C-alpha atoms as an extended CHARMM CRD file, in Angstrom:
* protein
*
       161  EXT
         1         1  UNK       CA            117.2980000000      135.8120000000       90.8450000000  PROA      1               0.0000000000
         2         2  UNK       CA            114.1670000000      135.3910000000       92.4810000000  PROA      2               0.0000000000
         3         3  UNK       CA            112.5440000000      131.8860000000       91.6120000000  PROA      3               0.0000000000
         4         4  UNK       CA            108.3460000000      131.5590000000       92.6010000000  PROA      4               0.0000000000
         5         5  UNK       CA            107.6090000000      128.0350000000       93.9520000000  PROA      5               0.0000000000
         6         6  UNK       CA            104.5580000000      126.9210000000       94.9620000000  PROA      6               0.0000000000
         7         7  UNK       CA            102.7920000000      123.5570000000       96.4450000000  PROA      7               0.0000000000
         8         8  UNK       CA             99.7190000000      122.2500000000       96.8090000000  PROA      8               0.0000000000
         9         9  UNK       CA             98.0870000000      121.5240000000      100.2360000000  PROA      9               0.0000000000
        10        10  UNK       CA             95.9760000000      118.5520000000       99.8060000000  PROA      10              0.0000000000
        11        11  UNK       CA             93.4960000000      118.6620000000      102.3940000000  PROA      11              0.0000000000
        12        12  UNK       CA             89.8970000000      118.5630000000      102.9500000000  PROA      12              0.0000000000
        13        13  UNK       CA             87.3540000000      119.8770000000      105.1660000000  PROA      13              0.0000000000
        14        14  UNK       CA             84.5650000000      117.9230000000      106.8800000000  PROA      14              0.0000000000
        15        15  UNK       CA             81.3990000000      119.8150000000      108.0040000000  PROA      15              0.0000000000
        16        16  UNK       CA             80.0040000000      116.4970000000      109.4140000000  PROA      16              0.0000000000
        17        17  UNK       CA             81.9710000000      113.7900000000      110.9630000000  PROA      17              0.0000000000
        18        18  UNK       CA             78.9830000000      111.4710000000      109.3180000000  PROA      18              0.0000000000
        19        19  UNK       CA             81.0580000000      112.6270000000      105.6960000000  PROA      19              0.0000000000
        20        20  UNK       CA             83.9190000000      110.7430000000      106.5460000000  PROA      20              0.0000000000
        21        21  UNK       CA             84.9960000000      107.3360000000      105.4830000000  PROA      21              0.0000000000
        22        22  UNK       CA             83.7880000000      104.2700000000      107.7150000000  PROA      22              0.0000000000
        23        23  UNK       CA             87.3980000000      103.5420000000      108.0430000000  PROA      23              0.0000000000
        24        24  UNK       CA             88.1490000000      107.0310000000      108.9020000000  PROA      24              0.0000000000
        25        25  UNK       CA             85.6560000000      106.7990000000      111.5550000000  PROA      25              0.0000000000
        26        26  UNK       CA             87.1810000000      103.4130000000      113.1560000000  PROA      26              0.0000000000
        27        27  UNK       CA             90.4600000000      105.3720000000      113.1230000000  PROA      27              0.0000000000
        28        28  UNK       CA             88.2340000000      108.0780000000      115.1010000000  PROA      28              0.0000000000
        29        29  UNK       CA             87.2310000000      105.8480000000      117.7620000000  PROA      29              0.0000000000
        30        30  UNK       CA             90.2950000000      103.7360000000      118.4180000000  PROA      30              0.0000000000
        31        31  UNK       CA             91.4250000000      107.7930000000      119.1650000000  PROA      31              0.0000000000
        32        32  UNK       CA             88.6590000000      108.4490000000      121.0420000000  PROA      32              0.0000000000
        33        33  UNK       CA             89.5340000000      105.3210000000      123.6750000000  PROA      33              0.0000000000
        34        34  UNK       CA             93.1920000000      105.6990000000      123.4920000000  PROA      34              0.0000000000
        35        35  UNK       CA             92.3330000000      108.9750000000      125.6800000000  PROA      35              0.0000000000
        36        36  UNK       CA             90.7760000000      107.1610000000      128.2210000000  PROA      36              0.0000000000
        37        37  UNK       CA             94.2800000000      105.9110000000      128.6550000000  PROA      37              0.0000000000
        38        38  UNK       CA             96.3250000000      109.5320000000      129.2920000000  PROA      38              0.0000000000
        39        39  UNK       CA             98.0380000000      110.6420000000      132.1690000000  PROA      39              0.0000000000
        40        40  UNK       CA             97.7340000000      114.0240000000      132.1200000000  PROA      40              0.0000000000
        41        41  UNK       CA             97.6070000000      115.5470000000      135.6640000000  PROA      41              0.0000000000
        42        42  UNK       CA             98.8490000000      118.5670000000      134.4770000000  PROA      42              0.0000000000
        43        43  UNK       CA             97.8350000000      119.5100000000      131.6200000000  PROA      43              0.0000000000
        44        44  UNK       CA             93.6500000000      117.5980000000      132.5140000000  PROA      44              0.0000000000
        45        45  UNK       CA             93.8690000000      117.6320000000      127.9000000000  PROA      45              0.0000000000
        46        46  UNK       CA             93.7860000000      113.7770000000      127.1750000000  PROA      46              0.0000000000
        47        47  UNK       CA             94.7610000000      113.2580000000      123.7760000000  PROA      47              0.0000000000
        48        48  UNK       CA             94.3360000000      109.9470000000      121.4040000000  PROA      48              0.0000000000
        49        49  UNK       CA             96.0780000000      108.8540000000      118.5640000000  PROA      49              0.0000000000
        50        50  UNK       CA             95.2850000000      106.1640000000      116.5930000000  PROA      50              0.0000000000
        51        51  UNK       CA             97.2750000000      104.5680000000      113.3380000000  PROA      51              0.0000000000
        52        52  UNK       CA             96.5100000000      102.7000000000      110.6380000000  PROA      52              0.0000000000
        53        53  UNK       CA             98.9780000000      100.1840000000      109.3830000000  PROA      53              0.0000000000
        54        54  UNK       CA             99.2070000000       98.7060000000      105.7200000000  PROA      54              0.0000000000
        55        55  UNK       CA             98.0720000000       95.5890000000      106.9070000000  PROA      55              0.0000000000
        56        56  UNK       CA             94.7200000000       97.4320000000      108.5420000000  PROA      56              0.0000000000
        57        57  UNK       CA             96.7150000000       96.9500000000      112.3370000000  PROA      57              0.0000000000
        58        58  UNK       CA             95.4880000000       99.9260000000      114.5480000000  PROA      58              0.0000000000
        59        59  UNK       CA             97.6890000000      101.4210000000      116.2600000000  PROA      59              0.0000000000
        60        60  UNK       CA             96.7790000000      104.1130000000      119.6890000000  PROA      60              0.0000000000
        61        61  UNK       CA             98.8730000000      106.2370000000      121.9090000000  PROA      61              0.0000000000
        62        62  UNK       CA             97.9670000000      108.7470000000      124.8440000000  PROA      62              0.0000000000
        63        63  UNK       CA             99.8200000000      111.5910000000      125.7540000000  PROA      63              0.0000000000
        64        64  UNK       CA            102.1800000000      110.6310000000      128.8360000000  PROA      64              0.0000000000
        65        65  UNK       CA            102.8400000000      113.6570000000      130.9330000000  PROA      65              0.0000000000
        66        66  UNK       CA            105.4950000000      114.6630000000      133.5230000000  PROA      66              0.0000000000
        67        67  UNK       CA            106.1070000000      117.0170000000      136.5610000000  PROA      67              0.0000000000
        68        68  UNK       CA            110.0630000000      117.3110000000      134.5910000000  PROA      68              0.0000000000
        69        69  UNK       CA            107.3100000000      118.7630000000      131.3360000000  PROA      69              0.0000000000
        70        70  UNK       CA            110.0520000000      117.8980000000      128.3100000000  PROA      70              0.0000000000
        71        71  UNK       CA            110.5680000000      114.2980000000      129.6560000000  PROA      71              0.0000000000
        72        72  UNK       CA            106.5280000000      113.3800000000      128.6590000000  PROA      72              0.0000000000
        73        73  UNK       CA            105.2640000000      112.4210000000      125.5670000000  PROA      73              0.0000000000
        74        74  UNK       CA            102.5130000000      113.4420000000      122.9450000000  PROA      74              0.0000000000
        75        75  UNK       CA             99.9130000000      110.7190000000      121.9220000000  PROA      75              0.0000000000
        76        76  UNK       CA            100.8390000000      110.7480000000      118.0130000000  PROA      76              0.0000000000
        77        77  UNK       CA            104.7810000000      110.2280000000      119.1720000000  PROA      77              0.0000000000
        78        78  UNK       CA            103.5030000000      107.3760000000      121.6200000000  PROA      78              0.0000000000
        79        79  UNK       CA            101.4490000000      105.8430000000      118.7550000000  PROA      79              0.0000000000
        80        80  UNK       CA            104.4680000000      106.4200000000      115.8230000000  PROA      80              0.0000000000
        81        81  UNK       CA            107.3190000000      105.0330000000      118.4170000000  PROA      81              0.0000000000
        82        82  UNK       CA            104.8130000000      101.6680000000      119.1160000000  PROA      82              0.0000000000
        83        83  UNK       CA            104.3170000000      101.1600000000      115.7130000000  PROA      83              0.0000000000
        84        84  UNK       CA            107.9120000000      101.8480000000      114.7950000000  PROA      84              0.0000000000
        85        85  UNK       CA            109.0070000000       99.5630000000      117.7800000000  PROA      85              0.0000000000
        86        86  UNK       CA            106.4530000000       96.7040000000      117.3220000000  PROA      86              0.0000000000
        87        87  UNK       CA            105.4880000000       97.0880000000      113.3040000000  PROA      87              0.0000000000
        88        88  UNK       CA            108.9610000000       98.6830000000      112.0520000000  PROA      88              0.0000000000
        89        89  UNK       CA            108.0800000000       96.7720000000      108.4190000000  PROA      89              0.0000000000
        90        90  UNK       CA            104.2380000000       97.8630000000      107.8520000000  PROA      90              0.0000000000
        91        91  UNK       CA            103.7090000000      100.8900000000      106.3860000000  PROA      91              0.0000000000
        92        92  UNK       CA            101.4270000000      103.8350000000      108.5290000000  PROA      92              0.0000000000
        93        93  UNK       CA             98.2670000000      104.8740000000      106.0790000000  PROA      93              0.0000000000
        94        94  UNK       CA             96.2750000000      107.2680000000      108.3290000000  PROA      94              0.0000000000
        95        95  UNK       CA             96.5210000000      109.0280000000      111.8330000000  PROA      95              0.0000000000
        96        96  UNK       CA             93.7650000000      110.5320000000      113.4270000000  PROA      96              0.0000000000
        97        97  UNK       CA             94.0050000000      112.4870000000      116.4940000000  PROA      97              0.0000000000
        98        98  UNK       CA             91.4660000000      113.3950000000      118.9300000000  PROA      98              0.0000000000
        99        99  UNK       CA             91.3120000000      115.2700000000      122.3760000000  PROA      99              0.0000000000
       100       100  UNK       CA             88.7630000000      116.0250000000      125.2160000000  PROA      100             0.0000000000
       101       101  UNK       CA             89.5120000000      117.7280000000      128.6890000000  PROA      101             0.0000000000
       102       102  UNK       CA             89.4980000000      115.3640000000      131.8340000000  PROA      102             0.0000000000
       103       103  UNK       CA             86.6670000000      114.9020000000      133.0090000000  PROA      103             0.0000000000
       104       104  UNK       CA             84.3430000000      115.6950000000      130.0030000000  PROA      104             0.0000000000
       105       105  UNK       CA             82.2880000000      113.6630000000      127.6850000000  PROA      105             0.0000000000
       106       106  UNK       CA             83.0250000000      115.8790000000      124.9530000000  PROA      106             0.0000000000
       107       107  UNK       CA             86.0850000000      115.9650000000      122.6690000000  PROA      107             0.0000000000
       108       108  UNK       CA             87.6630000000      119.2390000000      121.3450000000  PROA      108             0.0000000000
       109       109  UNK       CA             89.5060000000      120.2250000000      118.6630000000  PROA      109             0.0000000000
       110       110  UNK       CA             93.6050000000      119.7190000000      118.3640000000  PROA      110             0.0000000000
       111       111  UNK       CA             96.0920000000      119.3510000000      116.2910000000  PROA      111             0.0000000000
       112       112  UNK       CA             99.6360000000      118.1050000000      116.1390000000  PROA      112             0.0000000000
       113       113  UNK       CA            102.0870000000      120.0450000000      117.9750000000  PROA      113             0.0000000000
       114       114  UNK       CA            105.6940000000      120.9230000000      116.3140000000  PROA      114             0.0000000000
       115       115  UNK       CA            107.3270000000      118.0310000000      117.1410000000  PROA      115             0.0000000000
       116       116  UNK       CA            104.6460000000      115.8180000000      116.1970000000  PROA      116             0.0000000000
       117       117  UNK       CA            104.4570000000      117.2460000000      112.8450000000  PROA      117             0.0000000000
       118       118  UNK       CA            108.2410000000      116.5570000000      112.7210000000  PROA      118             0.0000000000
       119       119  UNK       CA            107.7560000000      113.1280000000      113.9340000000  PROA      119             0.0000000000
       120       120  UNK       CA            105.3410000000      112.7530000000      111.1900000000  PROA      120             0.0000000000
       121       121  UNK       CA            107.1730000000      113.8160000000      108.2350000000  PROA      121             0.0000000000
       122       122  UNK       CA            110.1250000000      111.3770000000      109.0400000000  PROA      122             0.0000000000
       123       123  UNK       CA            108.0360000000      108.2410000000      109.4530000000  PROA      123             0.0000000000
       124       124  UNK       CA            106.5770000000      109.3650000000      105.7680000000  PROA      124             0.0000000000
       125       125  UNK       CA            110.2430000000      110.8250000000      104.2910000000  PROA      125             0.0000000000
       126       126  UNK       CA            111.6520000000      107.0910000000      105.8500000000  PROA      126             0.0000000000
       127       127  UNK       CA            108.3180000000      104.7720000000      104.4310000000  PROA      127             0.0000000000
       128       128  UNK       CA            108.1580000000      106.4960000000      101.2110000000  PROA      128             0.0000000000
       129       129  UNK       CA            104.5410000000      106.9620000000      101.1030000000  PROA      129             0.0000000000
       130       130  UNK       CA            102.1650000000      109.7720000000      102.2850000000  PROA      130             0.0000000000
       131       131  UNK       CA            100.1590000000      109.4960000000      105.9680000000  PROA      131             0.0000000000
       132       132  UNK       CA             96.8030000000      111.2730000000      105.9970000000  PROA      132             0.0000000000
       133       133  UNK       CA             96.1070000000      113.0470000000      108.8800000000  PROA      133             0.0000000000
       134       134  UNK       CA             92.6570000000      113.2140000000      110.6090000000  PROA      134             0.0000000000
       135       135  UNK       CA             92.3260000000      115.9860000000      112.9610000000  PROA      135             0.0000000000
       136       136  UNK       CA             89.0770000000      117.6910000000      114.5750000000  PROA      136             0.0000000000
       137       137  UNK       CA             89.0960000000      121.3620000000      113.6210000000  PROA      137             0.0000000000
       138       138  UNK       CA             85.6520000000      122.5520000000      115.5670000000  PROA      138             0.0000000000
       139       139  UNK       CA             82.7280000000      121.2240000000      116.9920000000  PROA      139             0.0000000000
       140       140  UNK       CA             82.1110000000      118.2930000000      114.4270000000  PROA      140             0.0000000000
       141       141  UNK       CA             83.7700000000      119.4890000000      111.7100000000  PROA      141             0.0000000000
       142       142  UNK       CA             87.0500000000      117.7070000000      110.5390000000  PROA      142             0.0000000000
       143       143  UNK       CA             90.3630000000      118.0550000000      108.5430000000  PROA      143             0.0000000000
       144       144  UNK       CA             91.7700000000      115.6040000000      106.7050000000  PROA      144             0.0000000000
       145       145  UNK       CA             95.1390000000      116.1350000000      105.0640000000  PROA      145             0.0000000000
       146       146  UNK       CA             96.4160000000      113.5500000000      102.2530000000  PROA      146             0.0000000000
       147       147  UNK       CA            100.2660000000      114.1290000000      103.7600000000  PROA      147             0.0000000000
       148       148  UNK       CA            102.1740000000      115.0120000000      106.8660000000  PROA      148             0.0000000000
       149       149  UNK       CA            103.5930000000      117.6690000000      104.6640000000  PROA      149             0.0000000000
       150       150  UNK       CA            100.3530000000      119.7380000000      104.9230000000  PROA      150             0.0000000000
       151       151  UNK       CA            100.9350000000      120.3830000000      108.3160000000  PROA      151             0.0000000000
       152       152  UNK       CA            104.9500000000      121.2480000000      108.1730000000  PROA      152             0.0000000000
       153       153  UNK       CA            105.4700000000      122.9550000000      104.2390000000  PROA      153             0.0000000000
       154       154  UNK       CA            109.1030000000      123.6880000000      104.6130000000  PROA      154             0.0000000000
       155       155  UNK       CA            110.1410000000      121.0640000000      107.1000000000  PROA      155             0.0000000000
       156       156  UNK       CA            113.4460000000      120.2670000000      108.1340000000  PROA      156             0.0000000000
       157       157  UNK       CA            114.9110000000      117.1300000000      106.8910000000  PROA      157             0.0000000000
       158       158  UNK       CA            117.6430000000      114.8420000000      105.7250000000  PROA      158             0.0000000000
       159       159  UNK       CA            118.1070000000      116.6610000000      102.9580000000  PROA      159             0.0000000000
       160       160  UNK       CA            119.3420000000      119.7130000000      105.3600000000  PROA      160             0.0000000000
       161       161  UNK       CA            121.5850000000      117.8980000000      106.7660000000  PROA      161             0.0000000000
């Protein structure tokens, strides 16, 4: 027998970054900066993640590349593992993620890779409370999610184990 299940994606779309929350915004910026701090000769896409903690803690990461490409690191996995390492206690709230190419002014739309999404869920499946996700979708025009779960509906996790 054939059983229909369906979810909900919580998310919302931005036409304006200006529509956001002044705390989403924050989250924005500390992204913005943590670019500045990528190493990405390979790749010239800086990406910035910034966290929000329960105890309003922000959190950044950059991208890390390397020549041996599976040994680097995204910026949301840099920010998670910092936070996980440093704040293991404190709960993550938001994420926002934001990217430009090297050498530009400008910042572009991304989104979490695979195993970022991954990453993601577990940190929310292990704190027992839902991360938005803040992500830059076009020119000015922005996505936020009310889960990790948005971005990876049938996920792999403990429960497949």
């Amino acid at each position: 027998m054939l059983t229909n299940q369906y979810t909900e994606l919580n998310y919302a779309i931005y036409n304006d970054e200006s529509e956001l929350e002044e705390e989403d915004l924050k989250l924005i910026e500390s992204a913005r900066n943590a670019c500045k701090t990528a190493y990405s000769p390979y790749s010239g896409f800086q990406v910035g993640a910034a966290l929000l903690l329960e105890n309003d803690k922000i959190v950044s990461g950059s991208n890390q590349e390397n020549s041996s490409y599976p040994a680097g690191l995204c910026a949301e996995r840099v920010a998670l593992f910092h936070a996980g390492a440093e704040y293991g206690t404190l709960k993550v709230k938001k994420i926002a993620v934001t990217a430009q190419k090297k050498d530009s002014s400008f910042f572009v739309p991304v989104t979490p890779c695979g195993s970022c999404r991954q990453v993601m869920l577990e940190y929310e499946i292990k704190q027992n409370t839902p991360i938005e996700v803040i992500m830059q979708i076009a020119e000015n025009k922005w996505v936020k999610t009310l889960s990790t779960e948005v971005l990876l509906p049938f996920c792999f996790n403990k429960d497949a184990l």
